[in-house]
Every structure is written in structure tokens, then in C-alpha cells.
PDB file of C-alpha atoms in Angstrom:
ATOM      1  CA  MET A   1       7.031 -45.654 -12.798  1.00  0.00           C
ATOM      2  CA  ALA A   2       4.133 -43.199 -12.769  1.00  0.00           C
ATOM      3  CA  ILE A   3       4.605 -42.444  -9.094  1.00  0.00           C
ATOM      4  CA  ILE A   4       8.354 -41.693  -9.744  1.00  0.00           C
ATOM      5  CA  LEU A   5       7.576 -39.437 -12.721  1.00  0.00           C
ATOM      6  CA  ALA A   6       4.971 -37.610 -10.574  1.00  0.00           C
ATOM      7  CA  LEU A   7       7.469 -37.090  -7.821  1.00  0.00           C
ATOM      8  CA  ILE A   8      10.211 -35.835 -10.168  1.00  0.00           C
ATOM      9  CA  ILE A   9       7.763 -33.428 -11.711  1.00  0.00           C
ATOM     10  CA  ARG A  10       6.365 -32.308  -8.267  1.00  0.00           C
ATOM     11  CA  PHE A  11       9.733 -31.725  -6.640  1.00  0.00           C
ATOM     12  CA  TYR A  12      12.043 -30.621  -9.458  1.00  0.00           C
ATOM     13  CA  LEU A  13      10.022 -29.240 -12.355  1.00  0.00           C
ATOM     14  CA  PHE A  14       6.847 -27.490 -11.112  1.00  0.00           C
ATOM     15  CA  VAL A  15       6.861 -26.885  -7.383  1.00  0.00           C
ATOM     16  CA  PRO A  16       3.765 -25.476  -5.640  1.00  0.00           C
ATOM     17  CA  ILE A  17       4.239 -22.734  -3.069  1.00  0.00           C
ATOM     18  CA  MET A  18       1.825 -20.672  -0.942  1.00  0.00           C
ATOM     19  CA  VAL A  19       1.948 -16.839  -0.957  1.00  0.00           C
ATOM     20  CA  ASP A  20       2.499 -15.441   2.511  1.00  0.00           C
ATOM     21  CA  GLY A  21       1.543 -11.727   2.847  1.00  0.00           C
ATOM     22  CA  VAL A  22       0.116  -8.846   0.904  1.00  0.00           C
ATOM     23  CA  SER A  23       3.181  -7.538  -0.982  1.00  0.00           C
ATOM     24  CA  MET A  24       1.966  -8.881  -4.329  1.00  0.00           C
ATOM     25  CA  MET A  25      -1.672  -7.670  -4.148  1.00  0.00           C
ATOM     26  CA  PRO A  26      -3.757  -7.386  -6.230  1.00  0.00           C
ATOM     27  CA  THR A  27      -1.999  -9.783  -8.557  1.00  0.00           C
ATOM     28  CA  LEU A  28      -1.612 -12.483  -5.700  1.00  0.00           C
ATOM     29  CA  ARG A  29      -3.344 -12.606  -2.374  1.00  0.00           C
ATOM     30  CA  ASP A  30      -2.175 -13.884   0.969  1.00  0.00           C
ATOM     31  CA  GLY A  31      -2.843 -17.697   0.894  1.00  0.00           C
ATOM     32  CA  ASP A  32      -2.820 -18.079  -2.927  1.00  0.00           C
ATOM     33  CA  ARG A  33      -0.919 -21.082  -4.206  1.00  0.00           C
ATOM     34  CA  VAL A  34       1.261 -20.785  -7.295  1.00  0.00           C
ATOM     35  CA  ILE A  35       3.415 -23.117  -9.348  1.00  0.00           C
ATOM     36  CA  ILE A  36       7.152 -22.522  -9.601  1.00  0.00           C
ATOM     37  CA  ASN A  37       8.757 -23.283 -12.887  1.00  0.00           C
ATOM     38  CA  ARG A  38      12.414 -23.834 -12.267  1.00  0.00           C
ATOM     39  CA  PHE A  39      13.479 -23.870 -15.953  1.00  0.00           C
ATOM     40  CA  ASP A  40      11.803 -20.780 -17.354  1.00  0.00           C
ATOM     41  CA  LYS A  41      14.168 -17.997 -18.597  1.00  0.00           C
ATOM     42  CA  ILE A  42      13.645 -14.894 -16.340  1.00  0.00           C
ATOM     43  CA  GLU A  43      12.519 -11.854 -18.183  1.00  0.00           C
ATOM     44  CA  ARG A  44      11.410  -8.322 -17.139  1.00  0.00           C
ATOM     45  CA  PHE A  45       8.078  -8.312 -15.333  1.00  0.00           C
ATOM     46  CA  ASP A  46       8.091 -12.024 -14.573  1.00  0.00           C
ATOM     47  CA  VAL A  47       6.946 -12.932 -11.040  1.00  0.00           C
ATOM     48  CA  ILE A  48       9.673 -14.983  -9.397  1.00  0.00           C
ATOM     49  CA  VAL A  49      10.094 -16.831  -6.114  1.00  0.00           C
ATOM     50  CA  PHE A  50      13.389 -16.540  -4.324  1.00  0.00           C
ATOM     51  CA  ARG A  51      14.818 -17.752  -1.016  1.00  0.00           C
ATOM     52  CA  GLU A  52      16.384 -15.525   1.533  1.00  0.00           C
ATOM     53  CA  GLY A  53      17.600 -17.578   4.524  1.00  0.00           C
ATOM     54  CA  LYS A  54      14.748 -20.031   5.270  1.00  0.00           C
ATOM     55  CA  THR A  55      11.984 -17.802   3.778  1.00  0.00           C
ATOM     56  CA  ASP A  56      10.589 -17.798   0.248  1.00  0.00           C
ATOM     57  CA  TYR A  57       9.561 -14.552  -1.288  1.00  0.00           C
ATOM     58  CA  ILE A  58       7.474 -13.736  -4.283  1.00  0.00           C
ATOM     59  CA  LYS A  59       8.108 -10.445  -6.221  1.00  0.00           C
ATOM     60  CA  ARG A  60       8.122  -9.100  -9.773  1.00  0.00           C
ATOM     61  CA  VAL A  61      11.329  -8.593 -11.710  1.00  0.00           C
ATOM     62  CA  ILE A  62      11.636  -5.012 -12.762  1.00  0.00           C
ATOM     63  CA  GLY A  63      15.356  -4.720 -13.512  1.00  0.00           C
ATOM     64  CA  LEU A  64      17.727  -7.104 -15.233  1.00  0.00           C
ATOM     65  CA  PRO A  65      21.496  -7.047 -14.775  1.00  0.00           C
ATOM     66  CA  GLY A  66      22.943  -3.739 -16.200  1.00  0.00           C
ATOM     67  CA  ASP A  67      19.644  -1.948 -16.037  1.00  0.00           C
ATOM     68  CA  GLU A  68      19.195   1.512 -14.580  1.00  0.00           C
ATOM     69  CA  ILE A  69      15.770   1.785 -12.848  1.00  0.00           C
ATOM     70  CA  GLU A  70      13.973   4.991 -12.041  1.00  0.00           C
ATOM     71  CA  TYR A  71      10.448   5.888 -10.839  1.00  0.00           C
ATOM     72  CA  ARG A  72       9.346   9.475 -11.362  1.00  0.00           C
ATOM     73  CA  SER A  73       5.760  10.604 -10.506  1.00  0.00           C
ATOM     74  CA  ASP A  74       4.718   6.845 -10.442  1.00  0.00           C
ATOM     75  CA  VAL A  75       6.134   6.077 -13.902  1.00  0.00           C
ATOM     76  CA  LEU A  76       8.780   3.368 -14.453  1.00  0.00           C
ATOM     77  CA  TYR A  77      11.806   4.145 -16.502  1.00  0.00           C
ATOM     78  CA  VAL A  78      14.324   1.488 -17.401  1.00  0.00           C
ATOM     79  CA  ASN A  79      17.473   2.727 -19.040  1.00  0.00           C
ATOM     80  CA  GLY A  80      15.598   5.938 -19.774  1.00  0.00           C
ATOM     81  CA  LYS A  81      12.699   4.285 -21.569  1.00  0.00           C
ATOM     82  CA  ARG A  82       9.223   4.609 -20.117  1.00  0.00           C
ATOM     83  CA  TYR A  83       7.379   1.327 -19.378  1.00  0.00           C
ATOM     84  CA  GLU A  84       3.735   0.780 -18.632  1.00  0.00           C
ATOM     85  CA  GLU A  85       2.864  -1.511 -15.664  1.00  0.00           C
ATOM     86  CA  PRO A  86      -0.801  -2.593 -16.331  1.00  0.00           C
ATOM     87  CA  TYR A  87      -0.696  -4.989 -13.381  1.00  0.00           C
ATOM     88  CA  LEU A  88      -0.676  -1.897 -11.025  1.00  0.00           C
ATOM     89  CA  ASP A  89      -3.810  -0.248 -12.667  1.00  0.00           C
ATOM     90  CA  THR A  90      -6.215  -1.771 -10.065  1.00  0.00           C
ATOM     91  CA  TYR A  91      -4.354  -0.153  -7.173  1.00  0.00           C
ATOM     92  CA  ARG A  92      -3.692   3.135  -8.942  1.00  0.00           C
ATOM     93  CA  LYS A  93      -7.456   3.491  -9.555  1.00  0.00           C
ATOM     94  CA  LYS A  94      -7.985   3.205  -5.752  1.00  0.00           C
ATOM     95  CA  MET A  95      -5.423   5.793  -4.860  1.00  0.00           C
ATOM     96  CA  LYS A  96      -6.838   8.899  -3.205  1.00  0.00           C
ATOM     97  CA  GLU A  97      -3.612  10.781  -2.916  1.00  0.00           C
ATOM     98  CA  GLY A  98       0.125  10.296  -3.500  1.00  0.00           C
ATOM     99  CA  TYR A  99       1.861   7.731  -5.624  1.00  0.00           C
ATOM    100  CA  LEU A 100       1.798   3.943  -5.465  1.00  0.00           C
ATOM    101  CA  THR A 101       5.447   3.836  -6.190  1.00  0.00           C
ATOM    102  CA  GLU A 102       7.431   6.757  -4.607  1.00  0.00           C
ATOM    103  CA  ASN A 103      10.311   8.275  -6.567  1.00  0.00           C
ATOM    104  CA  TYR A 104      13.359   6.076  -6.669  1.00  0.00           C
ATOM    105  CA  SER A 105      16.474   5.768  -8.727  1.00  0.00           C
ATOM    106  CA  THR A 106      19.193   3.113  -8.743  1.00  0.00           C
ATOM    107  CA  LYS A 107      21.640   5.938  -9.561  1.00  0.00           C
ATOM    108  CA  GLU A 108      21.328   7.093  -5.983  1.00  0.00           C
ATOM    109  CA  MET A 109      21.115   3.638  -4.370  1.00  0.00           C
ATOM    110  CA  LEU A 110      23.330   1.225  -6.157  1.00  0.00           C
ATOM    111  CA  LYS A 111      27.044   1.192  -6.962  1.00  0.00           C
ATOM    112  CA  ASP A 112      27.512   2.440 -10.581  1.00  0.00           C
ATOM    113  CA  GLY A 113      23.750   3.184 -10.575  1.00  0.00           C
ATOM    114  CA  LYS A 114      22.923  -0.110 -12.211  1.00  0.00           C
ATOM    115  CA  VAL A 115      21.576  -3.599 -11.273  1.00  0.00           C
ATOM    116  CA  PRO A 116      24.759  -5.551 -10.684  1.00  0.00           C
ATOM    117  CA  LYS A 117      25.728  -8.671 -12.762  1.00  0.00           C
ATOM    118  CA  ASP A 118      23.972 -11.881 -11.798  1.00  0.00           C
ATOM    119  CA  THR A 119      21.162 -10.066  -9.846  1.00  0.00           C
ATOM    120  CA  TYR A 120      17.615  -8.893 -10.402  1.00  0.00           C
ATOM    121  CA  PHE A 121      15.798  -5.711  -9.129  1.00  0.00           C
ATOM    122  CA  VAL A 122      12.427  -6.881  -7.733  1.00  0.00           C
ATOM    123  CA  LEU A 123       9.428  -5.106  -6.445  1.00  0.00           C
ATOM    124  CA  GLY A 124       6.076  -6.281  -4.980  1.00  0.00           C
ATOM    125  CA  ASP A 125       2.957  -5.139  -6.769  1.00  0.00           C
ATOM    126  CA  ASN A 126       1.679  -3.666  -3.554  1.00  0.00           C
ATOM    127  CA  ARG A 127       4.386  -1.064  -3.537  1.00  0.00           C
ATOM    128  CA  ARG A 128       3.375   0.648  -0.401  1.00  0.00           C
ATOM    129  CA  ALA A 129       3.614  -2.614   1.577  1.00  0.00           C
ATOM    130  CA  SER A 130       6.572  -4.466   0.037  1.00  0.00           C
ATOM    131  CA  ARG A 131       9.957  -5.256   1.425  1.00  0.00           C
ATOM    132  CA  ASP A 132      11.799  -5.501  -1.945  1.00  0.00           C
ATOM    133  CA  SER A 133      14.979  -4.334  -3.799  1.00  0.00           C
ATOM    134  CA  ARG A 134      14.316  -0.664  -2.780  1.00  0.00           C
ATOM    135  CA  ILE A 135      15.102  -1.838   0.764  1.00  0.00           C
ATOM    136  CA  VAL A 136      17.180  -5.060   0.600  1.00  0.00           C
ATOM    137  CA  GLY A 137      18.935  -4.374  -2.707  1.00  0.00           C
ATOM    138  CA  PRO A 138      19.024  -6.566  -5.831  1.00  0.00           C
ATOM    139  CA  ILE A 139      18.395 -10.328  -5.492  1.00  0.00           C
ATOM    140  CA  SER A 140      21.189 -12.692  -6.501  1.00  0.00           C
ATOM    141  CA  LYS A 141      20.316 -15.137  -9.375  1.00  0.00           C
ATOM    142  CA  SER A 142      21.551 -17.989  -7.212  1.00  0.00           C
ATOM    143  CA  LYS A 143      18.689 -17.286  -4.648  1.00  0.00           C
ATOM    144  CA  VAL A 144      15.918 -17.538  -7.433  1.00  0.00           C
ATOM    145  CA  LEU A 145      13.929 -20.754  -7.219  1.00  0.00           C
ATOM    146  CA  GLY A 146      12.135 -20.000 -10.504  1.00  0.00           C
ATOM    147  CA  THR A 147       9.281 -18.111 -12.081  1.00  0.00           C
ATOM    148  CA  ALA A 148       5.737 -18.279 -10.952  1.00  0.00           C
ATOM    149  CA  PRO A 149       3.677 -18.375 -14.130  1.00  0.00           C
ATOM    150  CA  LEU A 150       0.413 -19.857 -12.640  1.00  0.00           C
ATOM    151  CA  SER A 151      -1.788 -19.330  -9.638  1.00  0.00           C
ATOM    152  CA  TYR A 152      -4.053 -22.413  -9.046  1.00  0.00           C
ATOM    153  CA  TRP A 153      -5.612 -21.974  -5.680  1.00  0.00           C
ATOM    154  CA  PRO A 154      -8.105 -20.692  -4.448  1.00  0.00           C
ATOM    155  CA  ILE A 155      -9.984 -21.443  -7.665  1.00  0.00           C
ATOM    156  CA  ASP A 156     -11.548 -17.957  -7.839  1.00  0.00           C
ATOM    157  CA  ASN A 157      -8.011 -16.531  -8.214  1.00  0.00           C
ATOM    158  CA  ALA A 158      -6.686 -19.302 -10.568  1.00  0.00           C
ATOM    159  CA  LYS A 159      -4.975 -17.606 -13.558  1.00  0.00           C
ATOM    160  CA  ILE A 160      -1.822 -17.299 -15.674  1.00  0.00           C
ATOM    161  CA  ILE A 161       0.107 -14.575 -13.835  1.00  0.00           C
ATOM    162  CA  LYS A 162       0.962 -11.503 -15.986  1.00  0.00           C
TER     163      LYS A 162
END
């Protein structure tokens, strides 16, 4: 019974996955391992894992359905309201010139200027090295595997992901 319960938890509730690439640095590094929670409600700024073809990607949710997203001078505005992104502070401090997030607006890139129904607008924390919704468009809810609330390996990067 214990083995069956462990398998159910492992394959259906909390699924481990390895980060592949640098698009989520400094929050997550290449080779980090995270747990996917398949049942968490997805909210703005959650880190999610989604599948595109046979590949799993990990990104941060910036826009929810119906949101209008804009970046001006490295500042995020959602529906006209300014939002802080403290998870980007480490990279911003290292910037010698330019912006971490180039100017962008869903008004210019998406039909009706808003994140469509049943999709999310996602970005990698390493904005200069991330293939995300600015390039591929919003991500369908049906492709989302779940949230990634916890990094557990390597041990020196184990943490609750914020």
C-alpha cells in the first residue's frame, strides 16, 4: 500500500523535473531540480512548467487571461498598474547598460491587446536569454503541467520559489 501511495504521489501529485537552460536565472539554474504541483491555482508571478511538443519549459506567469501587459523603461505594468519584480533585482544590479526587459506591449503584439482567454503570458527571469511569450505568444492553459513552488536540488539552491 505504501509503495502504491508513493507512486501515486510521485507521478500524479508532485512531479520532479530538471531545469534545462538559463532562462530562469538567477531564480533557477541549469540543472536545478524542482517539484511540480499539478493542483495549485495559477496566479500572477507563479513559476510554472508547461509542455510544448516533447519539451518541458519553466517560466514565470506575468499575465493572466484578459490582462494587458506593458514594459516601459524596465518597469512592468499590468492593466496600467505598476508592479514590482523583486526576483529580478539580482540581475538588475549587475546591469551595466540598457534594460533587463526591453520595452514591450501586448497592445502591439496580441489581438485585442490582451492575453487571450485560457492562456498565460509567461517570461523567463533571465529576460535577455529567454524564449517566452514575447516570442512564442501566450501559453495555453491546456499545456501547463503545474506550478513549481519548490527547488530541492542541488541542496545549495533548495528553496521555496518566489
